[in-house]
CSV table of C-alpha atoms in Angstrom, one decimal:
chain,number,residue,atom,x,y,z
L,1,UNK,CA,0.0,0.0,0.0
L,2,UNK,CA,1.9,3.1,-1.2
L,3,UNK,CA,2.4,6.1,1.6
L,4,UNK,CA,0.2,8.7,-0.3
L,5,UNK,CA,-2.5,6.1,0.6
L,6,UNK,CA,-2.2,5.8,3.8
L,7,UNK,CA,-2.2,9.5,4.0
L,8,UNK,CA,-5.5,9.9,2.3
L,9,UNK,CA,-7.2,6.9,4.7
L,10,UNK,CA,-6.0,8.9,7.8
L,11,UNK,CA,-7.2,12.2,6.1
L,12,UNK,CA,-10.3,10.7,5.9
L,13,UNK,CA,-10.7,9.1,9.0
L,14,UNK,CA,-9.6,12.4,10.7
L,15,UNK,CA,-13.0,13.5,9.2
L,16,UNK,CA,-14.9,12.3,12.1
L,17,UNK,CA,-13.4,15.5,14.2
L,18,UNK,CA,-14.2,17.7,12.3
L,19,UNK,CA,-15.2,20.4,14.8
L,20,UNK,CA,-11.7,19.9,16.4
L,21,UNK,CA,-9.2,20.2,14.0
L,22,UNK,CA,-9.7,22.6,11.3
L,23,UNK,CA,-9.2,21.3,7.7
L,24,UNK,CA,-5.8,22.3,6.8
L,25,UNK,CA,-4.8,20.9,10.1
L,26,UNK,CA,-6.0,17.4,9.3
L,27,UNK,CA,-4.3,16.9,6.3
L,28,UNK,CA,-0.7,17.4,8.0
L,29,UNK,CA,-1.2,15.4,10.8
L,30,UNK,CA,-2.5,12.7,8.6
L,31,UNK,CA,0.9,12.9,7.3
L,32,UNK,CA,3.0,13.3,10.8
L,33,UNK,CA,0.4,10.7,12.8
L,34,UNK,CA,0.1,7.1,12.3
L,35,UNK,CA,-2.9,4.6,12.3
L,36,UNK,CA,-3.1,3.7,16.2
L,37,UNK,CA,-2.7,7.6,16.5
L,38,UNK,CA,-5.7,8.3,14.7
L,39,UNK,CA,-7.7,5.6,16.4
L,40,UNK,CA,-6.9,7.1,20.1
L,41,UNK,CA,-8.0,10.3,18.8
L,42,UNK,CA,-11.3,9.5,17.9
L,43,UNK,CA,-11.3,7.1,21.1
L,44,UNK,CA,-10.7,10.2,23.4
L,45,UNK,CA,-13.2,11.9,21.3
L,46,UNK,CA,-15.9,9.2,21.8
L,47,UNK,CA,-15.3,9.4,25.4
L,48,UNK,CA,-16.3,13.1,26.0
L,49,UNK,CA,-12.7,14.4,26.1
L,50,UNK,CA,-13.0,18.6,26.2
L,51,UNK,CA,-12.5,19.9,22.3
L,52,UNK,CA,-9.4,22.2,23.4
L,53,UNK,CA,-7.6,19.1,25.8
L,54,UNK,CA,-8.6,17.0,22.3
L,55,UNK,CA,-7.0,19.7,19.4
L,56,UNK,CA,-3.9,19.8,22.1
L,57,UNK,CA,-3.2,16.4,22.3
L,58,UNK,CA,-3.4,16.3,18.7
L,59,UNK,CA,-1.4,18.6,17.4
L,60,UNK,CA,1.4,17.5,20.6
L,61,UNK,CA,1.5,14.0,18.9
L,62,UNK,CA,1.9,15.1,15.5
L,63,UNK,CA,5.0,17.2,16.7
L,64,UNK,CA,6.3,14.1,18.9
L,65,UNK,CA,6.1,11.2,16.0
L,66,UNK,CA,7.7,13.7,13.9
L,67,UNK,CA,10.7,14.8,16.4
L,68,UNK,CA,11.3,10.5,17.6
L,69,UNK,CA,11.5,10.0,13.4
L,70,UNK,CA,14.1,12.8,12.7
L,71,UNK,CA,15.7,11.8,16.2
L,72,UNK,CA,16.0,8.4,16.1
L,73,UNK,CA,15.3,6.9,13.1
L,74,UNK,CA,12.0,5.4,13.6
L,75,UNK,CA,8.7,6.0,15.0
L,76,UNK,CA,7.3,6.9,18.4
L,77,UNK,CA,7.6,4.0,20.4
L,78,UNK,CA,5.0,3.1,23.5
L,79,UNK,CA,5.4,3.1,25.9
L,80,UNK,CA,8.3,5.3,25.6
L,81,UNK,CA,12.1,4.2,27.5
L,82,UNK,CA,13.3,6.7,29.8
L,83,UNK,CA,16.2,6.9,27.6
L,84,UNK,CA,13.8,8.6,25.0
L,85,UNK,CA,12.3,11.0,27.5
L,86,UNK,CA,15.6,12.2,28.3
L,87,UNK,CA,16.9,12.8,25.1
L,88,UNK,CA,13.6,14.9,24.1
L,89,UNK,CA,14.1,16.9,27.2
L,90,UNK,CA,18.1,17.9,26.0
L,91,UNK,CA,17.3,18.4,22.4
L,92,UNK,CA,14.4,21.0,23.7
L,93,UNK,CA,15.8,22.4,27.0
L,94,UNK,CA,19.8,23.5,27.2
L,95,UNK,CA,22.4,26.2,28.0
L,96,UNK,CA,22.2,28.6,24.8
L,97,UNK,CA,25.5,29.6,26.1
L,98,UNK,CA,27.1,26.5,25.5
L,99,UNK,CA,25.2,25.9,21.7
L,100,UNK,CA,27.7,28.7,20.4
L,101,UNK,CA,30.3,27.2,21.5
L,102,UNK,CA,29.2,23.4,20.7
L,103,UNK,CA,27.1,23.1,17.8
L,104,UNK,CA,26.5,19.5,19.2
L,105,UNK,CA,24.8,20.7,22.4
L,106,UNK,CA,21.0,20.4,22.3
L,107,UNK,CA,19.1,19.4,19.6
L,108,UNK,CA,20.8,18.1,16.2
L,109,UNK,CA,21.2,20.5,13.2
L,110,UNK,CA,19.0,18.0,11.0
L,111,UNK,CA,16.4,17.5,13.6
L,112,UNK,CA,16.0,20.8,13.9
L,113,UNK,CA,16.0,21.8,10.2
L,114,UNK,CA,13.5,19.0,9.6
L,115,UNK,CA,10.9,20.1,12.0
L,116,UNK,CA,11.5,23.6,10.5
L,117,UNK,CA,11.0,22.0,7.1
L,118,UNK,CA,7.5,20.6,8.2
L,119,UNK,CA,6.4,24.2,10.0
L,120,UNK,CA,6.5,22.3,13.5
L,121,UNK,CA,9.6,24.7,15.1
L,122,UNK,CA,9.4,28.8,14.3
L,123,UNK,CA,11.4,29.6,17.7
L,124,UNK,CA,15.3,29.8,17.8
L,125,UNK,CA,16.8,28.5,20.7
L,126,UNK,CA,15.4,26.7,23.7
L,127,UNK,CA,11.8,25.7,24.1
L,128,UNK,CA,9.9,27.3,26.8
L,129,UNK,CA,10.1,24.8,29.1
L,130,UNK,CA,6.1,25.2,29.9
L,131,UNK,CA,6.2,23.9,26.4
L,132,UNK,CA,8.5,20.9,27.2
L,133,UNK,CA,6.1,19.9,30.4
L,134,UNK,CA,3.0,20.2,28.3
L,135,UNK,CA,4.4,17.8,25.2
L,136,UNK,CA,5.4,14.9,28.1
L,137,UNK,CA,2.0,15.6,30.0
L,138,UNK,CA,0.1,15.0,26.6
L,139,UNK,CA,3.1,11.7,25.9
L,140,UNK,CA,2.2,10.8,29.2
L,141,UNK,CA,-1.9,10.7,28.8
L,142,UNK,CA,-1.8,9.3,25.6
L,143,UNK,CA,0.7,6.3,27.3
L,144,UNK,CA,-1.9,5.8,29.4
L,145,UNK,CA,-5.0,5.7,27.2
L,146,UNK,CA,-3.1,3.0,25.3
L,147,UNK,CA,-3.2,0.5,28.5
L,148,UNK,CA,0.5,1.3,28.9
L,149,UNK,CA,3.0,2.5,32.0
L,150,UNK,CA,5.9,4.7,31.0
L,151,UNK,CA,8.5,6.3,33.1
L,152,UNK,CA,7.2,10.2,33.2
L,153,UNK,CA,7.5,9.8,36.8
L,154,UNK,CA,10.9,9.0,37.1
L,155,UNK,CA,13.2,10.4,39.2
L,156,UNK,CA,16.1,10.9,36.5
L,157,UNK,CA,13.0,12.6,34.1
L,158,UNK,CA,12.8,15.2,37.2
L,159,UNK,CA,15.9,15.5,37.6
L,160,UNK,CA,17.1,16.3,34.5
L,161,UNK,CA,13.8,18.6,33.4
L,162,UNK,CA,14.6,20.9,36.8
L,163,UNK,CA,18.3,20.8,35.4
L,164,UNK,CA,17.5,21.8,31.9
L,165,UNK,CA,15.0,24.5,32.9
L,166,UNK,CA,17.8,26.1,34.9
L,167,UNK,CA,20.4,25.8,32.3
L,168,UNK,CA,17.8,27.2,29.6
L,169,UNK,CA,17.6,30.1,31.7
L,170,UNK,CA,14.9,31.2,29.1
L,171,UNK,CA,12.6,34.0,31.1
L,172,UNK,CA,8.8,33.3,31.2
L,173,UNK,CA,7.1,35.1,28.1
L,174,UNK,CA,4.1,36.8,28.3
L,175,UNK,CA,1.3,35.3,26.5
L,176,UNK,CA,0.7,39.1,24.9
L,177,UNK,CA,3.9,41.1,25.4
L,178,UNK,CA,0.4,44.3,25.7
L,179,UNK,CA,-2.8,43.7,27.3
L,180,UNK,CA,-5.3,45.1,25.4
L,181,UNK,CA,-6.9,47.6,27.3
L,182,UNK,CA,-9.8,49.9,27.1
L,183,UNK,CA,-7.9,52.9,24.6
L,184,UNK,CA,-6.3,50.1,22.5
L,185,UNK,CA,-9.7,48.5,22.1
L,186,UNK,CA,-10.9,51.6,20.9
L,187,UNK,CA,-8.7,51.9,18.3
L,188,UNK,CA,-9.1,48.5,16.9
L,189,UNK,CA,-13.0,49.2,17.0
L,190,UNK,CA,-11.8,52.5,14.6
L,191,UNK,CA,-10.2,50.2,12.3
L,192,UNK,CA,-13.4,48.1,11.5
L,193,UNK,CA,-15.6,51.0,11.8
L,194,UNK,CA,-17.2,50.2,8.4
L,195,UNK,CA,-20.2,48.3,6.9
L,196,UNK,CA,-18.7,45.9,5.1
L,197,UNK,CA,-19.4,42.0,6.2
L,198,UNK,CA,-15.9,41.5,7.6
L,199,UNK,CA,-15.8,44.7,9.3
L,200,UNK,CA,-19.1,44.0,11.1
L,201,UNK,CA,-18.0,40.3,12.6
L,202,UNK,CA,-14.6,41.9,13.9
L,203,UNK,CA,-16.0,44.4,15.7
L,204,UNK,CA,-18.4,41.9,17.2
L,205,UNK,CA,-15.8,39.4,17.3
L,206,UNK,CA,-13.2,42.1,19.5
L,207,UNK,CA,-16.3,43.3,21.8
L,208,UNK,CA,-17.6,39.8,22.6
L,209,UNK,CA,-14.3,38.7,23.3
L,210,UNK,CA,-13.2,41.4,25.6
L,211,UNK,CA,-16.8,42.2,27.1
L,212,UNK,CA,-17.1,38.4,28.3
L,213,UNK,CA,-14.5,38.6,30.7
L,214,UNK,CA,-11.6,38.3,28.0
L,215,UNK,CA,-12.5,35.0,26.4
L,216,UNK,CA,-10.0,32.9,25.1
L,217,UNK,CA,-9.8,32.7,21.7
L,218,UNK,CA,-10.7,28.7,21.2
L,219,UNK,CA,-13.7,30.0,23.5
L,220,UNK,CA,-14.4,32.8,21.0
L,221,UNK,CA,-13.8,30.5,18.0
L,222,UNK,CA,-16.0,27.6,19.4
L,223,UNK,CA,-19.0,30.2,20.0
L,224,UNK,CA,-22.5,29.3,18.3
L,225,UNK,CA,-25.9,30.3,18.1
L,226,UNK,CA,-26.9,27.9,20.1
L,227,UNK,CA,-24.6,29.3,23.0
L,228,UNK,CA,-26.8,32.6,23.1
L,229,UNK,CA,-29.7,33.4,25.2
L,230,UNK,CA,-31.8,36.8,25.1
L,231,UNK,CA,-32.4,38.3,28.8
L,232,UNK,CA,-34.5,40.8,29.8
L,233,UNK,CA,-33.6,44.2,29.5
L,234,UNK,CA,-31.7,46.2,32.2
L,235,UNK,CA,-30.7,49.4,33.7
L,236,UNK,CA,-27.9,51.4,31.9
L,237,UNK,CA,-27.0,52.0,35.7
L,238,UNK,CA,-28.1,49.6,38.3
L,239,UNK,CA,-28.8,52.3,40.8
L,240,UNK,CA,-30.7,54.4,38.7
L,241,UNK,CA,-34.1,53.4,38.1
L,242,UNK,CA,-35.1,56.2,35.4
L,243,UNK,CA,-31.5,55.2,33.8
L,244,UNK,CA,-32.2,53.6,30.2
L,245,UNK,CA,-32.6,50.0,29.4
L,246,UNK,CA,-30.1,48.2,27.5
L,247,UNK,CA,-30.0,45.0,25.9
L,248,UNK,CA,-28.5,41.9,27.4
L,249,UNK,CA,-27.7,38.6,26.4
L,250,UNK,CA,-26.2,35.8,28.1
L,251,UNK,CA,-23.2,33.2,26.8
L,252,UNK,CA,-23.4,29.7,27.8
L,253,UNK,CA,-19.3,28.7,27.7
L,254,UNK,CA,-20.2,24.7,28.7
L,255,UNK,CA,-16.6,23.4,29.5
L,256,UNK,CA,-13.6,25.5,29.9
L,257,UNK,CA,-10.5,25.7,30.0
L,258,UNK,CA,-10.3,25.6,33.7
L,259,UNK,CA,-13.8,24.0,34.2
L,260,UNK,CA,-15.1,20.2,34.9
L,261,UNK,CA,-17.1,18.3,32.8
L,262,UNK,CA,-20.2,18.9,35.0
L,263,UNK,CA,-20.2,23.1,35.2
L,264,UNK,CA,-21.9,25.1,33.1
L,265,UNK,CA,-20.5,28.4,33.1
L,266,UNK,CA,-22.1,31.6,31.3
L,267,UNK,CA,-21.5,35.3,31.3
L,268,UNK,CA,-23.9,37.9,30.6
L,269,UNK,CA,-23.1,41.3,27.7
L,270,UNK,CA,-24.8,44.2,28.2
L,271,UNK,CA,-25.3,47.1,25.9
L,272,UNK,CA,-22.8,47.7,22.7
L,273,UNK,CA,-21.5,44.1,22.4
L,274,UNK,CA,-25.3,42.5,22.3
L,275,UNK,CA,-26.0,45.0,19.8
L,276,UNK,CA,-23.0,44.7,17.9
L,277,UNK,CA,-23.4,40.9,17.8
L,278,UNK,CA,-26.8,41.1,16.3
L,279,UNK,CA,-26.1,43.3,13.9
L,280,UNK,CA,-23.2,41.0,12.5
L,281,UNK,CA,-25.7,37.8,12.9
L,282,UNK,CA,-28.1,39.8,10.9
L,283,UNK,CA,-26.0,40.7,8.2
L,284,UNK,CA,-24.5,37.7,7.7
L,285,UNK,CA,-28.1,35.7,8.0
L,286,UNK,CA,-26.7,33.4,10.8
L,287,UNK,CA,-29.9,31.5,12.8
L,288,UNK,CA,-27.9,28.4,13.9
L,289,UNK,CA,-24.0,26.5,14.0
L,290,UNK,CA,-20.9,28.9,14.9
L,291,UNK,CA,-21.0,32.6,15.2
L,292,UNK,CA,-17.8,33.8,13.9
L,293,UNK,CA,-17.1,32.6,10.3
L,294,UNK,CA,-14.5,32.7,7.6
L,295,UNK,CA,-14.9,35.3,5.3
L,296,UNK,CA,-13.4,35.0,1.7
L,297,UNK,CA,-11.7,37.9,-0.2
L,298,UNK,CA,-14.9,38.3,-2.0
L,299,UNK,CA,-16.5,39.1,1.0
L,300,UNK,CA,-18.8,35.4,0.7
L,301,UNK,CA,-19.0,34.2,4.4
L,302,UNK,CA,-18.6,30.8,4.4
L,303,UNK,CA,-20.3,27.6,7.0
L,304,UNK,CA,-17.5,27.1,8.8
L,305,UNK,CA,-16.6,28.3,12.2
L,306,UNK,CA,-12.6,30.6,12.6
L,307,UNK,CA,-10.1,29.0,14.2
L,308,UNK,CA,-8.6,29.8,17.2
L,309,UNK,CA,-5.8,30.7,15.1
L,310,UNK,CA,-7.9,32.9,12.9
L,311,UNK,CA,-9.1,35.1,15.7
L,312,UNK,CA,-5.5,35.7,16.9
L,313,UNK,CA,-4.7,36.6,13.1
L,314,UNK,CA,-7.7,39.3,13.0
L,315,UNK,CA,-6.6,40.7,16.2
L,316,UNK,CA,-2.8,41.8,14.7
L,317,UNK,CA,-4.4,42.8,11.3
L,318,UNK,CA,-6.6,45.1,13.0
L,319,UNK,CA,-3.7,46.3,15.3
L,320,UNK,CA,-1.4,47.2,12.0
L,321,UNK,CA,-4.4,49.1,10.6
L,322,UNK,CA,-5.0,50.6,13.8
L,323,UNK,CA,-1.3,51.7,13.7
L,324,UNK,CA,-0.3,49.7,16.4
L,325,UNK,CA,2.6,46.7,16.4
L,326,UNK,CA,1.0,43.6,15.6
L,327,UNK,CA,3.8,41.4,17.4
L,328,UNK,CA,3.3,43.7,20.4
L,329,UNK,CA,-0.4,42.1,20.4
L,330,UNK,CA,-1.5,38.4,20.7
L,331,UNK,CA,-5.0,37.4,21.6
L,332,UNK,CA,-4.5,36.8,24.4
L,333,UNK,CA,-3.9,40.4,25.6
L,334,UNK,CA,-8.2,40.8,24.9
L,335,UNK,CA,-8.2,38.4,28.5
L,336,UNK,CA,-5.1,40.2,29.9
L,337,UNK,CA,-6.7,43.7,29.0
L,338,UNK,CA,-9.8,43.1,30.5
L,339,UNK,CA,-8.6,42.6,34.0
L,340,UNK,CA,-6.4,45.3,33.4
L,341,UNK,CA,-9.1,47.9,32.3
L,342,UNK,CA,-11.0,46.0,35.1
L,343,UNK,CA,-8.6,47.2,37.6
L,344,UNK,CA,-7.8,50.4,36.4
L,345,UNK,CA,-11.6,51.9,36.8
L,346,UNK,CA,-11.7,50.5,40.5
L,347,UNK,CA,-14.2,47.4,40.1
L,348,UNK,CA,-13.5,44.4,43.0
L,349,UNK,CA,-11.4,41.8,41.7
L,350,UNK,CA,-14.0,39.0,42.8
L,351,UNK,CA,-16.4,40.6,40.5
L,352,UNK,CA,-14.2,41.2,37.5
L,353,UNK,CA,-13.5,37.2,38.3
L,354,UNK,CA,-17.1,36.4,37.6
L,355,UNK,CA,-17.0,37.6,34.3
L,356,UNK,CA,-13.3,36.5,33.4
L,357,UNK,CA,-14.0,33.1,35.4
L,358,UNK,CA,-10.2,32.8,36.4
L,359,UNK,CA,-10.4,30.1,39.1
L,360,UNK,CA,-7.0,31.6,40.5
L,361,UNK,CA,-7.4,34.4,42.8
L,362,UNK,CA,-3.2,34.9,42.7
L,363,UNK,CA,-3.4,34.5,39.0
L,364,UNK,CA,-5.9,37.4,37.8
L,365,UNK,CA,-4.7,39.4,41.3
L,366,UNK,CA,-1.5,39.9,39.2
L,367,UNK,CA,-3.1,42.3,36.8
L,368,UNK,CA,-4.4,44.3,39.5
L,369,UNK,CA,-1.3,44.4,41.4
L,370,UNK,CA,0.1,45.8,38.0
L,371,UNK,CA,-2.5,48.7,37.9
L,372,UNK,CA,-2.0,49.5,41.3
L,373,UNK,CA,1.5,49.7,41.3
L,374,UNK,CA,1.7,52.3,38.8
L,375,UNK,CA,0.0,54.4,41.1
L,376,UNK,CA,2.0,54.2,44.1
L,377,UNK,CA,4.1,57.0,45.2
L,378,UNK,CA,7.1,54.2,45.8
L,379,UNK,CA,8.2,54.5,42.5
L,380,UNK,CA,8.0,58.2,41.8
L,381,UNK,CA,11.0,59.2,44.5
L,382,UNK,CA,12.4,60.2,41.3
L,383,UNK,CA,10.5,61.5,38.7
């Protein structure tokens, strides 16, 4: 059976998750994954595994076959020998310092100019090791949905990950290197201020996203009609009852990122957003299925839902049109931003957290601490 073949069958029977991994997706890791890969994909599927955990797993698979074949020689073994784990964790995590000196020090020239070659490494250098962890989290789940015991517990894995981190001495990257806060929101609203079908869905795209609490955007991207509930009208300010009414709807989120199985988690819009969002459903005739959809160059909106890598794209095109640096901007800085803005006009954290729905006080405390700090007379002894 020739390999072109065997590419196409997996294609094909990558099919079945459709709503998890965009199109162009499928095709390359029918090419990077083999045939029990495929199978424990749609296995975790069948068993209710969270869309995000699944498209994660996914794509950390197609990147670990890939690395163990340029590495080694041969395919991803399972379970994996400790042997293996260790060498993944020097080819991703060592001293840059040493690599100019010894070109042999981390991972091998043709290694790394074949995962280049197949668009699975952009970054120079070593990984971040949140990165590394994840990868041998998802090779350690996978190792175990197979029936199998590997070694991710090992002391010498430990030991040599804590090593490796240290000797990286890569600092922690922001998800957004700039949040985007209440004046930058502005300007990317200016930037899709027309009429135009495309103009319409990003400005309801950026106001839902930021609005809601600073979705995520595989939350954003997974968002469908069916999601949306209309509330009753309510006061433009709660302690004014001759104050007008605005409109309100509410967004049922299901699973989250940081949510079980069993919760249900929603968060209401008030006002603009509502009204911006159904004027883009409107226009673009959208009763039912996802909410934010591809748009051609010919301005045709097409059935199928953005991906998560989509909404992060519209976000820096807006930001270059809006004069801004796109790589200052990620989409992430629309969740950053929001508890930022949040902060910065004096509303509690614990209700900024029930619209953001961080479970981690010390987490989303951070962005208030931020604010604050910028207003303390410590650091103006000097100014």
């Amino acid at each position: 059976m020739s390999i072109d073949h065997d590419i196409e069958r997996r294609a094909v029977a990558l099919d079945a998750l459709d709503s998890i991994l965009p199109f162009d997706r499928r095709d390359q890791l029918a090419a990077l994954l083999t045939d029990d890969d495929v199978a424990t994909l749609k296995h975790l599927a069948s068993e209710g595994m969270g869309d995000n955990t699944l498209r994660a797993l996914a794509s950390d698979l197609g990147y670990l076959e890939t690395w163990c074949q340029l590495a080694t020689g041969s395919p991803l073994p399972w379970p994996a020998p400790e042997s293996l784990l260790l060498k993944f964790v020097a080819h991703h995590l060592f001293d840059p310092g040493k690599r100019a000196d010894d070109p042999s020090h981390g991972m091998p020239a043709e290694v790394e100019e074949g995962l280049r070659a197949r668009r699975l490494l952009r970054a120079n250098g070593p990984h971040a090791p949140d990165t590394v962890r994840r990868r041998l989290t998802s090779w350690s789940i996978l190792t175990r949905w197979r029936g199998l015991t590997g070694t991710f517990d090992g002391p010498s894995l430990k030991s040599a990950l804590r090593l490796a981190v240290r000797a990286s001495a890569r600092p922690r990257q922001r998800k957004s290197k700039k949040a985007v806060t209440g004046d930058v929101l502005a300007k990317l609203l200016q930037a899709c201020a027309g009429e135009r079908s495309i103009d319409l869905r990003d400005r309801a795209l950026l106001l839902i996203a930021f609005a809601s609490g600073g979705r995520r955007r595989s939350e954003v991207a997974a968002l469908r009609v069916e999601d949306l509930t209309d509330e009753d009208p309510v006061q433009a300010d709660p302690l004014d009852p001759d104050s007008p009414l605005l409109p309100c709807l509410s967004i049922r989120l299901g699973r989250t990122k940081t949510t079980t199985s069993d919760d249900d988690e929603h968060v209401l819009l008030i006002g603009r957003p509502v009204m911006a969002l159904k004027g883009w459903l409107g226009e673009a005739s959208i009763n039912e299925g996802p909410v934010f959809r591809r748009i051609d160059q010919w301005g045709n909106i097409n059935r199928r839902a953005l991906t998560p890598q989509s909404v992060n794209l519209i976000l820096k095109s807006r930001c270059k049109q809006a004069g801004l640096e796109p790589t200052q901007f990620s989409a992430h800085g629309l969740r950053s931003g929001y508890l930022t803005e949040a902060a910065n006009r004096g509303i509690p954290l614990p209700e900024a957290m029930q619209q953001s729905l961080h479970k981690s006080v010390t987490q989303a405390a951070r962005y208030y601490n931020n604010a604050e700090r910028k207003q303390d007379r410590a650091a103006r002894l000097i100014t």
